[in-house]
Coordinates of C-alpha atoms in Angstrom, one line a residue:
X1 CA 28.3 42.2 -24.0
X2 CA 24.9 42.9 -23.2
X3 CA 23.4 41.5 -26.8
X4 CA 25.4 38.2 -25.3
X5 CA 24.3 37.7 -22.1
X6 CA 20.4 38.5 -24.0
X7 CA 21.5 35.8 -26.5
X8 CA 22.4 33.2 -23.5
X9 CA 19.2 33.9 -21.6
X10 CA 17.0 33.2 -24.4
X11 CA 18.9 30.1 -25.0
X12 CA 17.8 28.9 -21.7
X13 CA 14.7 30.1 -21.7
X14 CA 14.2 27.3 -24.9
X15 CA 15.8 24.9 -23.4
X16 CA 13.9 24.5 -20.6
X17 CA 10.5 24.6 -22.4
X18 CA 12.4 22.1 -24.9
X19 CA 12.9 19.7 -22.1
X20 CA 9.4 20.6 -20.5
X21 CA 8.4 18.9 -23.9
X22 CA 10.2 15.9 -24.0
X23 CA 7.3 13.7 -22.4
X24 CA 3.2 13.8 -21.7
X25 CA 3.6 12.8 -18.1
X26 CA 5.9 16.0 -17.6
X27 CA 3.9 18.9 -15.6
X28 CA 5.9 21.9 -17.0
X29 CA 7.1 24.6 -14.6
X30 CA 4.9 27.8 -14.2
X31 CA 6.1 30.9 -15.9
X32 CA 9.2 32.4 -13.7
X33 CA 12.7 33.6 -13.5
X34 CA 15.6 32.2 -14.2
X35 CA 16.3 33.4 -10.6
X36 CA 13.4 31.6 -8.9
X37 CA 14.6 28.3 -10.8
X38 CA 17.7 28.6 -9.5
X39 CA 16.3 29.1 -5.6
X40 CA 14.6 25.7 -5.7
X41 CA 15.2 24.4 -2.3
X42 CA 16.8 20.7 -1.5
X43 CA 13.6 18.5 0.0
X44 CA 14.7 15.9 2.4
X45 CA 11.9 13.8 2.9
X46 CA 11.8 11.2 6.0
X47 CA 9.4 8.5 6.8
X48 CA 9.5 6.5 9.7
X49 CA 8.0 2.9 9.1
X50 CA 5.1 2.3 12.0
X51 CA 5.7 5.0 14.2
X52 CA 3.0 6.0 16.4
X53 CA 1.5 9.9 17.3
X54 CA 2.7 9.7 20.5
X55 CA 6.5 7.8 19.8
X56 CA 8.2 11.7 20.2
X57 CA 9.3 13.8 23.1
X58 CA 7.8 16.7 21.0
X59 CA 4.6 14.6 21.0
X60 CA 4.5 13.9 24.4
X61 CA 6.6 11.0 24.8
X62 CA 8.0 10.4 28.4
X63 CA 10.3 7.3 28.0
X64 CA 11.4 7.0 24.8
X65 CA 14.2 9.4 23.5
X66 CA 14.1 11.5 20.8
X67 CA 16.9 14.6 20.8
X68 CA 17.0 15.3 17.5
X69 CA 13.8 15.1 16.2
X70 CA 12.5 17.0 19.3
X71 CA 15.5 19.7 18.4
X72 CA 13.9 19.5 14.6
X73 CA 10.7 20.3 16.1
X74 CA 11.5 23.2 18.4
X75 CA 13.2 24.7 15.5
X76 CA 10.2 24.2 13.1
X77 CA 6.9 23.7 12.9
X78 CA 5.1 20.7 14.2
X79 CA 1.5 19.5 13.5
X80 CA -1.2 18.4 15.3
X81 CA -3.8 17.2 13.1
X82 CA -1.5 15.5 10.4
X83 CA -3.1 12.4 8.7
X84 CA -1.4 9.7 7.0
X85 CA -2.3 8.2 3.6
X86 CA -4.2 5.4 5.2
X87 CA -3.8 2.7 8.0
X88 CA -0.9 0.6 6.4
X89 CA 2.1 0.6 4.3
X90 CA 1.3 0.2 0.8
X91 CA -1.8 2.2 0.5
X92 CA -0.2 5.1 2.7
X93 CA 2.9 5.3 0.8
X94 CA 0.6 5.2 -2.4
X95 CA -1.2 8.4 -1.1
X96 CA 1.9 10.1 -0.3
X97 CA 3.5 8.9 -3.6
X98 CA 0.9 10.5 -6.0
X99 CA -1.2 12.9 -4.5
X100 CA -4.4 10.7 -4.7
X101 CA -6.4 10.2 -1.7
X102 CA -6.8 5.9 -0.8
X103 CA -10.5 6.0 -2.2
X104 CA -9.6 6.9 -5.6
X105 CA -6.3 5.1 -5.3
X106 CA -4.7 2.6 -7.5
X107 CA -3.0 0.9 -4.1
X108 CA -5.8 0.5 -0.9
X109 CA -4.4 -2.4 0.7
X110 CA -1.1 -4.1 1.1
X111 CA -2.8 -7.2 -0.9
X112 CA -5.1 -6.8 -3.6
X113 CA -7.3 -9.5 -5.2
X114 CA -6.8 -11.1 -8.9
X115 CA -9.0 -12.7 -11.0
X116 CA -7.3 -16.2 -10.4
X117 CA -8.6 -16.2 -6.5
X118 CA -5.0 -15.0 -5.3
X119 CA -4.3 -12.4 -2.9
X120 CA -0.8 -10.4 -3.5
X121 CA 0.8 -7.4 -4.1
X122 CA -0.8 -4.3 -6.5
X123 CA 1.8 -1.9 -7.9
X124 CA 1.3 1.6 -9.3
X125 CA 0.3 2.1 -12.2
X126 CA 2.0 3.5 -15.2
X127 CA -0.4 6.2 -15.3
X128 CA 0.3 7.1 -11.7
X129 CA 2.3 10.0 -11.9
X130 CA 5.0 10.2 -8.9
X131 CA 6.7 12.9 -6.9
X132 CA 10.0 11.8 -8.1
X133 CA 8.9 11.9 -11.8
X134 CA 6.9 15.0 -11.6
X135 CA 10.0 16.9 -9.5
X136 CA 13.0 14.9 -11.6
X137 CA 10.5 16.3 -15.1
X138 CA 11.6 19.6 -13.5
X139 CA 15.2 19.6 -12.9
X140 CA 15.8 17.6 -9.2
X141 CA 17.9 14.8 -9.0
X142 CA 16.0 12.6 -7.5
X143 CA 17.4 9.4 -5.0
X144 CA 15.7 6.7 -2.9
X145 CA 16.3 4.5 0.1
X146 CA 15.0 1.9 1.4
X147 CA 11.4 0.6 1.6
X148 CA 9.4 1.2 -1.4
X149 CA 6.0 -1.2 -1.1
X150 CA 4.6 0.3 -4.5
X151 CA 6.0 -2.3 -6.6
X152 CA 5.6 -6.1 -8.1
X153 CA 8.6 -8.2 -6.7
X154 CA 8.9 -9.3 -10.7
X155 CA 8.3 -6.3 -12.3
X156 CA 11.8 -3.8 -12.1
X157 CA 9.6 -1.2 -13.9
X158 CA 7.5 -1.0 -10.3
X159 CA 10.2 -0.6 -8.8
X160 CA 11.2 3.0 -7.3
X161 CA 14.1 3.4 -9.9
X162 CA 11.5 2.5 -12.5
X163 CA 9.3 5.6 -10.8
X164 CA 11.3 8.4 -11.2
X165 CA 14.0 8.0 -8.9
X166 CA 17.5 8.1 -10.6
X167 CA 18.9 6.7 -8.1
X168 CA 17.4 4.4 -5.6
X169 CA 18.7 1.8 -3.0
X170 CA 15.7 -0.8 -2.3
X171 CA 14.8 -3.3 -0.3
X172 CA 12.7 -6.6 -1.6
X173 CA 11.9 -9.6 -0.5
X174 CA 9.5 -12.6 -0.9
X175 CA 5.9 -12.2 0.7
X176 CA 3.5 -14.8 1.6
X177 CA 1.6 -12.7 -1.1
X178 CA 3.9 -13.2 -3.9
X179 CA 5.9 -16.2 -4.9
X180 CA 8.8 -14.2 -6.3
X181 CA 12.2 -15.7 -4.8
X182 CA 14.0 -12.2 -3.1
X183 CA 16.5 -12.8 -0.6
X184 CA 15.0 -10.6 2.6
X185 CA 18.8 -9.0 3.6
X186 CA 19.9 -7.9 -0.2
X187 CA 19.2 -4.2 -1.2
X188 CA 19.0 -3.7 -4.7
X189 CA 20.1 -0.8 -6.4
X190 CA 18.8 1.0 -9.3
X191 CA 16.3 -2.0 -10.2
X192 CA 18.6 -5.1 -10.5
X193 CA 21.6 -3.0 -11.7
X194 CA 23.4 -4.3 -8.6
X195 CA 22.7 -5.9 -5.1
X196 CA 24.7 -5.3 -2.2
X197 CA 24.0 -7.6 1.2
X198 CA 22.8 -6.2 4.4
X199 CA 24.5 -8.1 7.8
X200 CA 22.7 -6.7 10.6
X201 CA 26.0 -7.7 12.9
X202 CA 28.1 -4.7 11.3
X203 CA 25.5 -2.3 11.9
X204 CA 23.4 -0.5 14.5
X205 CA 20.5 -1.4 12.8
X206 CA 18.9 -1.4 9.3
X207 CA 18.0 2.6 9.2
X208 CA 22.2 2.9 10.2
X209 CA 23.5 1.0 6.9
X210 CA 20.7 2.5 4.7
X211 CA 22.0 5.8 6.4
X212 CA 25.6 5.1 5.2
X213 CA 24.1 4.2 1.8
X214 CA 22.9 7.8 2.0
X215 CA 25.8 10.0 2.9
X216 CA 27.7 7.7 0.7
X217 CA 25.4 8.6 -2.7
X218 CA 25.8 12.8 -1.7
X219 CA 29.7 12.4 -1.2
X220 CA 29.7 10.6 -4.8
X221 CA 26.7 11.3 -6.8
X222 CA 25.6 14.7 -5.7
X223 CA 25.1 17.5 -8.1
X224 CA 25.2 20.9 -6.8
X225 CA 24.1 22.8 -9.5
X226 CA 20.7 20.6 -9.1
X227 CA 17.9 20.6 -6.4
X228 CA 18.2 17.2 -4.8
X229 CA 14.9 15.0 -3.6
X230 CA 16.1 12.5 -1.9
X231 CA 13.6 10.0 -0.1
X232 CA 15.0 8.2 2.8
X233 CA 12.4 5.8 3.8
X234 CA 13.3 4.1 6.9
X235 CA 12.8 0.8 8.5
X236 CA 12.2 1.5 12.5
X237 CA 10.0 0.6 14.0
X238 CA 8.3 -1.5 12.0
X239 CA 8.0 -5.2 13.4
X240 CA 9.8 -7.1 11.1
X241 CA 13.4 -5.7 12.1
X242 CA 13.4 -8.2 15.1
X243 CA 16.7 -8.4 15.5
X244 CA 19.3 -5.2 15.2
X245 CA 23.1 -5.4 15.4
X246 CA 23.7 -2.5 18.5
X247 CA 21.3 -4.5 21.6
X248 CA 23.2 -2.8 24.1
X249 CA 21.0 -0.2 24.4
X250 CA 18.2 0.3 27.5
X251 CA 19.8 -2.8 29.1
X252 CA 19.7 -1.0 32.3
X253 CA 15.4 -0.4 32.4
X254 CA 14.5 -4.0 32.9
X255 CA 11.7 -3.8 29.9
X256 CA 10.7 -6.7 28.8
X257 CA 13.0 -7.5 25.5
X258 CA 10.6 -6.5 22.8
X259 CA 10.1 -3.5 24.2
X260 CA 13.7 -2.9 24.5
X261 CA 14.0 -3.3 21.1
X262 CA 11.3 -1.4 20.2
X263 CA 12.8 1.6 22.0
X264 CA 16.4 1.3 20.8
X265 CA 15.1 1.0 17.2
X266 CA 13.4 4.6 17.7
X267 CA 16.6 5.8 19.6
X268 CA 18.5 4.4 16.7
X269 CA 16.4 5.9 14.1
X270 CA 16.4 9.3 15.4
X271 CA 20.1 8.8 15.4
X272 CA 20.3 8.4 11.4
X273 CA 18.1 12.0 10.6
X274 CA 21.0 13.5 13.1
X275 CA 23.6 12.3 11.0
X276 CA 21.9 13.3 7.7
X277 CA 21.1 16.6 8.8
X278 CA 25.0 17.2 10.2
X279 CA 26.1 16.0 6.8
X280 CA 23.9 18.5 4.8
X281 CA 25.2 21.3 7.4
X282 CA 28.7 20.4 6.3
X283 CA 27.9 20.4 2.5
X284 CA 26.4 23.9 3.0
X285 CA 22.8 22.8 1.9
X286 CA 21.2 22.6 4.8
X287 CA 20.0 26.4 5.1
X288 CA 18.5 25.5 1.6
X289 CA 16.5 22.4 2.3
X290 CA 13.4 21.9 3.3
X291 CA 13.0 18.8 5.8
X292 CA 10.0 16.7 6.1
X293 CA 9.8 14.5 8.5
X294 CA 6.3 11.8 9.2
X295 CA 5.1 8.5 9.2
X296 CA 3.2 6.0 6.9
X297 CA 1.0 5.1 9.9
X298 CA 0.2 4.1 13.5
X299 CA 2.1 2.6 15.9
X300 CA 2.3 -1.6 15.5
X301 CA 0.9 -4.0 17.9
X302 CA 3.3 -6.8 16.0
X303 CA 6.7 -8.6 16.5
X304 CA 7.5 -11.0 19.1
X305 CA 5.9 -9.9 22.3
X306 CA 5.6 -6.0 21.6
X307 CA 2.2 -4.0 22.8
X308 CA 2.4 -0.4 21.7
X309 CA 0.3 0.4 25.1
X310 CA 4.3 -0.4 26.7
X311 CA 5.3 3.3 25.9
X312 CA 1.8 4.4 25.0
X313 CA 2.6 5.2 21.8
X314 CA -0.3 6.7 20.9
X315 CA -0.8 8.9 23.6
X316 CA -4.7 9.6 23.9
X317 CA -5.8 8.3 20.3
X318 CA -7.6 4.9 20.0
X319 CA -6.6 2.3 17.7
X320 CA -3.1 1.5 15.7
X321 CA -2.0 0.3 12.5
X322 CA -4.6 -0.8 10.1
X323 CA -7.3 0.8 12.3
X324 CA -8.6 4.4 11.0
X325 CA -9.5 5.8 13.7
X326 CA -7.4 7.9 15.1
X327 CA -4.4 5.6 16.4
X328 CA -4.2 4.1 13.0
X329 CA -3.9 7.6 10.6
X330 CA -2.9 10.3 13.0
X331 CA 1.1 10.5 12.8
X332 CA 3.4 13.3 13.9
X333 CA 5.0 15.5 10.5
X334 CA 7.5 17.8 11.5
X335 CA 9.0 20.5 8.3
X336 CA 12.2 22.3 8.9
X337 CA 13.3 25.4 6.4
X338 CA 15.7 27.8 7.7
X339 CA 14.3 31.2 7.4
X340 CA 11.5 30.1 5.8
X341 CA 9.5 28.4 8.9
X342 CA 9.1 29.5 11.7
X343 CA 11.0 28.2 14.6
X344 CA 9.1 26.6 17.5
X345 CA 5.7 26.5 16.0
X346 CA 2.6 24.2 15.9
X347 CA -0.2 24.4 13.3
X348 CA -3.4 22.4 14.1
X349 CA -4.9 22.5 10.2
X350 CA -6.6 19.1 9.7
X351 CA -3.7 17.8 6.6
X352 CA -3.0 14.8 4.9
X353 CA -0.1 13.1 3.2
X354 CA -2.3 13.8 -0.6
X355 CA -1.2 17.1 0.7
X356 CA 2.6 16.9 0.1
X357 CA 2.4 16.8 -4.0
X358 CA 0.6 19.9 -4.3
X359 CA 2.4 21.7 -1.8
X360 CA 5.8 20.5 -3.1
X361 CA 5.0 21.0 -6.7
X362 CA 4.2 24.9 -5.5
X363 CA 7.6 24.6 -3.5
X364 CA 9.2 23.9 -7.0
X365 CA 7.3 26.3 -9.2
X366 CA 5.5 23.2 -11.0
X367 CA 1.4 22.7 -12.2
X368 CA -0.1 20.8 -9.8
X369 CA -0.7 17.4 -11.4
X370 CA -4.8 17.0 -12.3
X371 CA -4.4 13.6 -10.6
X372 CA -3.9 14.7 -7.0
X373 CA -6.9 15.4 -4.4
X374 CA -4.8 17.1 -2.0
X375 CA -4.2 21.0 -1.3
X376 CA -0.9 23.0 -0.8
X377 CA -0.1 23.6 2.6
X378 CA 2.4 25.8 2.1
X379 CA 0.8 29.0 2.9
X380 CA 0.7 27.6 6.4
X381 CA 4.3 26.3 6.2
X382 CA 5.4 29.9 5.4
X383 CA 2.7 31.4 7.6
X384 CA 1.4 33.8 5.4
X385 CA -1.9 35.8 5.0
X386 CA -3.6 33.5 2.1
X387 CA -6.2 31.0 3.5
X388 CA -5.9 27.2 2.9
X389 CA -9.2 25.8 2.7
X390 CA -10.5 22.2 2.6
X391 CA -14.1 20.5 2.7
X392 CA -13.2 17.3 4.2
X393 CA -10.8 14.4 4.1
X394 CA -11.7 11.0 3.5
X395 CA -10.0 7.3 3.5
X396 CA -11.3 3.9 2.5
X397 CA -9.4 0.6 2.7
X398 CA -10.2 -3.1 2.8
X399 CA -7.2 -4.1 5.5
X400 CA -8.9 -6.5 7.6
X401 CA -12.2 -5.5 6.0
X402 CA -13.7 -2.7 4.7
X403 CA -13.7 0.3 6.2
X404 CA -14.2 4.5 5.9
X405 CA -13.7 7.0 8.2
X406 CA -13.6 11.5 7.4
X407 CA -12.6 13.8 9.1
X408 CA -14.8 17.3 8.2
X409 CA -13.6 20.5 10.4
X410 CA -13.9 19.8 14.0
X411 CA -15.7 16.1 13.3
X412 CA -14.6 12.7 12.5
X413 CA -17.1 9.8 11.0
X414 CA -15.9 6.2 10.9
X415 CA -17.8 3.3 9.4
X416 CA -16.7 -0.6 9.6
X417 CA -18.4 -2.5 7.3
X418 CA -20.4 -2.0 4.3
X419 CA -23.5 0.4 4.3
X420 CA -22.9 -0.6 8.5
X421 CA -23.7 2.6 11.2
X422 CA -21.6 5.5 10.8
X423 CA -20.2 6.4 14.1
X424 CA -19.5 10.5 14.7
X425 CA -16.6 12.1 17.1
X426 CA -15.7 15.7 18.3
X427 CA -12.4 15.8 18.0
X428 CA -12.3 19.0 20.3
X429 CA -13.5 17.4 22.8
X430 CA -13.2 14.0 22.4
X431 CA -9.7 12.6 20.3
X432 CA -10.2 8.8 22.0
X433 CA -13.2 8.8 19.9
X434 CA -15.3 7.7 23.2
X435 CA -18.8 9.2 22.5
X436 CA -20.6 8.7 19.7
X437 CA -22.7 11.9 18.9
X438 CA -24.0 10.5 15.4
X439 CA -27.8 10.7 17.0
X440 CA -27.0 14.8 17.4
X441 CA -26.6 15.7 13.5
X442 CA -28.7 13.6 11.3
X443 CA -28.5 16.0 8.6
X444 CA -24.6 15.1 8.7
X445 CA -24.8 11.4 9.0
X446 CA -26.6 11.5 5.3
X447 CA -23.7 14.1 3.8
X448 CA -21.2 11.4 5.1
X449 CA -23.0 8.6 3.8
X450 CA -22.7 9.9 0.4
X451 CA -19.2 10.8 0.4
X452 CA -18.7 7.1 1.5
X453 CA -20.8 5.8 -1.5
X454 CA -19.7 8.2 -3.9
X455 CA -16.4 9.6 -3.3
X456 CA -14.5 6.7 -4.6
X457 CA -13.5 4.4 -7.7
X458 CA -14.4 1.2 -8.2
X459 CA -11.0 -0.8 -8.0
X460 CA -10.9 -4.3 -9.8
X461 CA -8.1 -5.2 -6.7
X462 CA -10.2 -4.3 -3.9
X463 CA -13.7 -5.4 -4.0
X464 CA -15.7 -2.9 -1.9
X465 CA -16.3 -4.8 1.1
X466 CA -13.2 -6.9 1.0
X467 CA -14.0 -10.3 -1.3
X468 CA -17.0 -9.5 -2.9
X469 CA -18.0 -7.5 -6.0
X470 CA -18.8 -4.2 -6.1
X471 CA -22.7 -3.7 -5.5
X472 CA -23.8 -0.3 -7.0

């Protein structure tokens, strides 16, 4: 019996290098036990589309409601100094996607430039390795919904199931960028496999059917003998959802209606992670997933009528979407692991979303891919002893022209415009970014100056400086 049982293990043991072999863009799991394969956890992984630092109770929201994210919060740990990818969509998502900050990244804007003279979308590269590829290459099963923003409207392979998702429910549409004919309601799944239409009258809102989509694909697709990743990538409360099928909501306040909207699409929203969360719980799985919750940038100053100053959604920070200061980067991230996090916690590292490839490929037991810039957090996650250290982050995008900021310890240095005056903030003492203390450390000034310059790739889509050619 014992021979047997021998025999079996070492049969695995070549198996999984077999499969660890199968491709070059595989990153093969580090030397462990069977056991510590087995103990992978689930990762449910939530982004909120344009929702600002200050949009939470457990942020310091007063008007808008938020139970169960607050409830997420109190029972895990919640950060202070969390940084998105960038100012907007695509090149935030692109971060979080691959692990490479948005000066080295393939995606820095949500239009790039071609060699024709048009301006339109920029997909991922091939090359590009992605979280869903490097965790599915290591035995998740892997599932998307909702907004993607990496891809080409006509190219499928761009497309999140062309990315490493197995399965994955997306949205896509025609852009004033692209010419590609998409049909704004329809949700395609798995590439063009098969389209289902979304008819916002039978539903809360967007984030409620994609929700249904959701707990639909773990009552039917689910594999318990396999970690799961699933992505849910919502739509609230981005702009362009101006219309949602339950208005009933806030009708009492007397708010103007686009902030109602605004407000019930948050409510709504925080209504869906609730309901995934319950459903895990039921499976059994939630005391073995880890929960991640942020968003891809700053509160929106868009739609018809809506000011993010209404429910001062960015609490003290200046600036919102597409800015990088802080009102355009700074977002709230909330992680959840039963037994693993701490309950009722804050952590105030300075963290960004390059950050969650590394730390969930240690999560897994995988290499970190060469690709990323970021650092594992997880030490802090699981409050241990080690030290997690970090020289600086930095971003770089050409959204409404180009523009750097870096945050380095306690200081942050913005710059708009090329080789234009770098401005300097204490972000101890100062998180509106109201006094410029450049003129106090000169010496500074220069090291940030040559990050700018030289921390970066030169991007054939994004001209530095916006339209014009890269000067070296």
């Amino acid at each position: 019996m014992q021979k047997t049982y021998i025999y079996i293990l070492c049969l695995m043991v070549i198996s999984l290098q077999s499969c660890g072999e199968k491709s070059k863009k595989v990153h093969k799991s580090k030397e462990t036990t069977v056991t510590e394969i087995i103990k992978k956890p689930n990762i449910l992984f939530l982004l909120a589309d344009d929702l600002g630092y200050g949009e939470l109770g457990s942020y310091g929201q007063k008007i808008l409601e938020t139970p169960v994210l607050d409830s997420l919060a109190r029972e895990g740990m919640r950060f202070t100094n969390f940084y998105a990818g960038s100012a907007v969509c695509s090149p935030s998502r692109a971060v979080l996607m691959t692990g490479k900050k948005s000066s080295t990244n393939t995606i820095r804007a949500n239009k790039g430039y071609y060699p024709d003279g048009s301006s339109r979308r920029v997909s991922l590269q091939k090359e590009d390795l992605t979280l869903a590829e490097m965790l599915g290459d290591n035995g998740y099963q892997t599932a998307f919904i909702g907004k993607w923003h990496l891809g080409l409207p006509d190219d499928v392979s761009s497309w999140a199931h062309g990315r490493g998702f197995q399965y994955a429910v997306q949205e896509q549409w025609s852009h004033k960028y692209d010419q590609s004919n998409f049909d704004g309601p329809m949700e395609y799944i798995n590439g063009m496999q098969d389209s289902i239409n979304f008819d916002y009258t039978k539903w809360d809102s967007h984030d409620d059917y994609r929700t249904n989509l959701a707990l639909d694909y773990l009552d039917k697709q689910y594999n318990k003998d396999k970690p799961l990743f699933l992505f849910m990538s919502f739509r609230a409360p981005h702009g362009h959802e101006k219309v949602i099928g339950n208005n009933t909501l806030y009708m009492d306040k007397g708010w103007p209606a686009a902030e109602r909207l605004h407000a019930a699409k948050i409510n709504l929203l925080d209504k869906q992670v609730g309901r995934l969360l319950k459903k895990l719980d039921a499976m059994g799985q939630l005391e073995n997933t880890l929960v991640i919750f942020t968003s891809d940038n700053g509160p929106h100053h868009e739609g018809e009528g809506h000011d993010h100053e209404f429910f001062n959604s960015n609490g003290a920070l200046k600036g919102y979407k597409r800015d990088l200061y802080e009102g355009g980067i700074r977002v709230p991230m909330i992680a959840y692991w039963k037994g693993k996090i701490n309950s009722n916690s804050t952590n105030n590292l300075v963290a960004g979303f390059q950050d969650f490839m590394p730390t969930l490929a240690e999560i897994a037991n995988i290499e970190t891919p060469k690709q990323s810039n970021g650092i594992s957090i997880l030490p802090v996650l699981l409050n241990t002893t080690k030290k997690v250290n970090r020289k600086y982050l930095n971003w770089e995008t050409s959204e409404k022209g180009f523009r750097q900021s870096i945050r380095i310890n306690h200081l942050k240095g913005v710059r708009y415009g090329v080789n234009s005056t770098i401005e300097l903030y204490d972000m101890n003492t100062d998180i509106s970014e109201t006094k410029n203390i450049a003129a106090k450390y000169p010496e500074l000034i220069q090291k940030i100056d040559s990050i700018f310059k030289n921390d970066r790739t030169e991007n054939q889509y994004y001209p530095y400086g916006g339209k014009t050619k890269l000067k070296k």
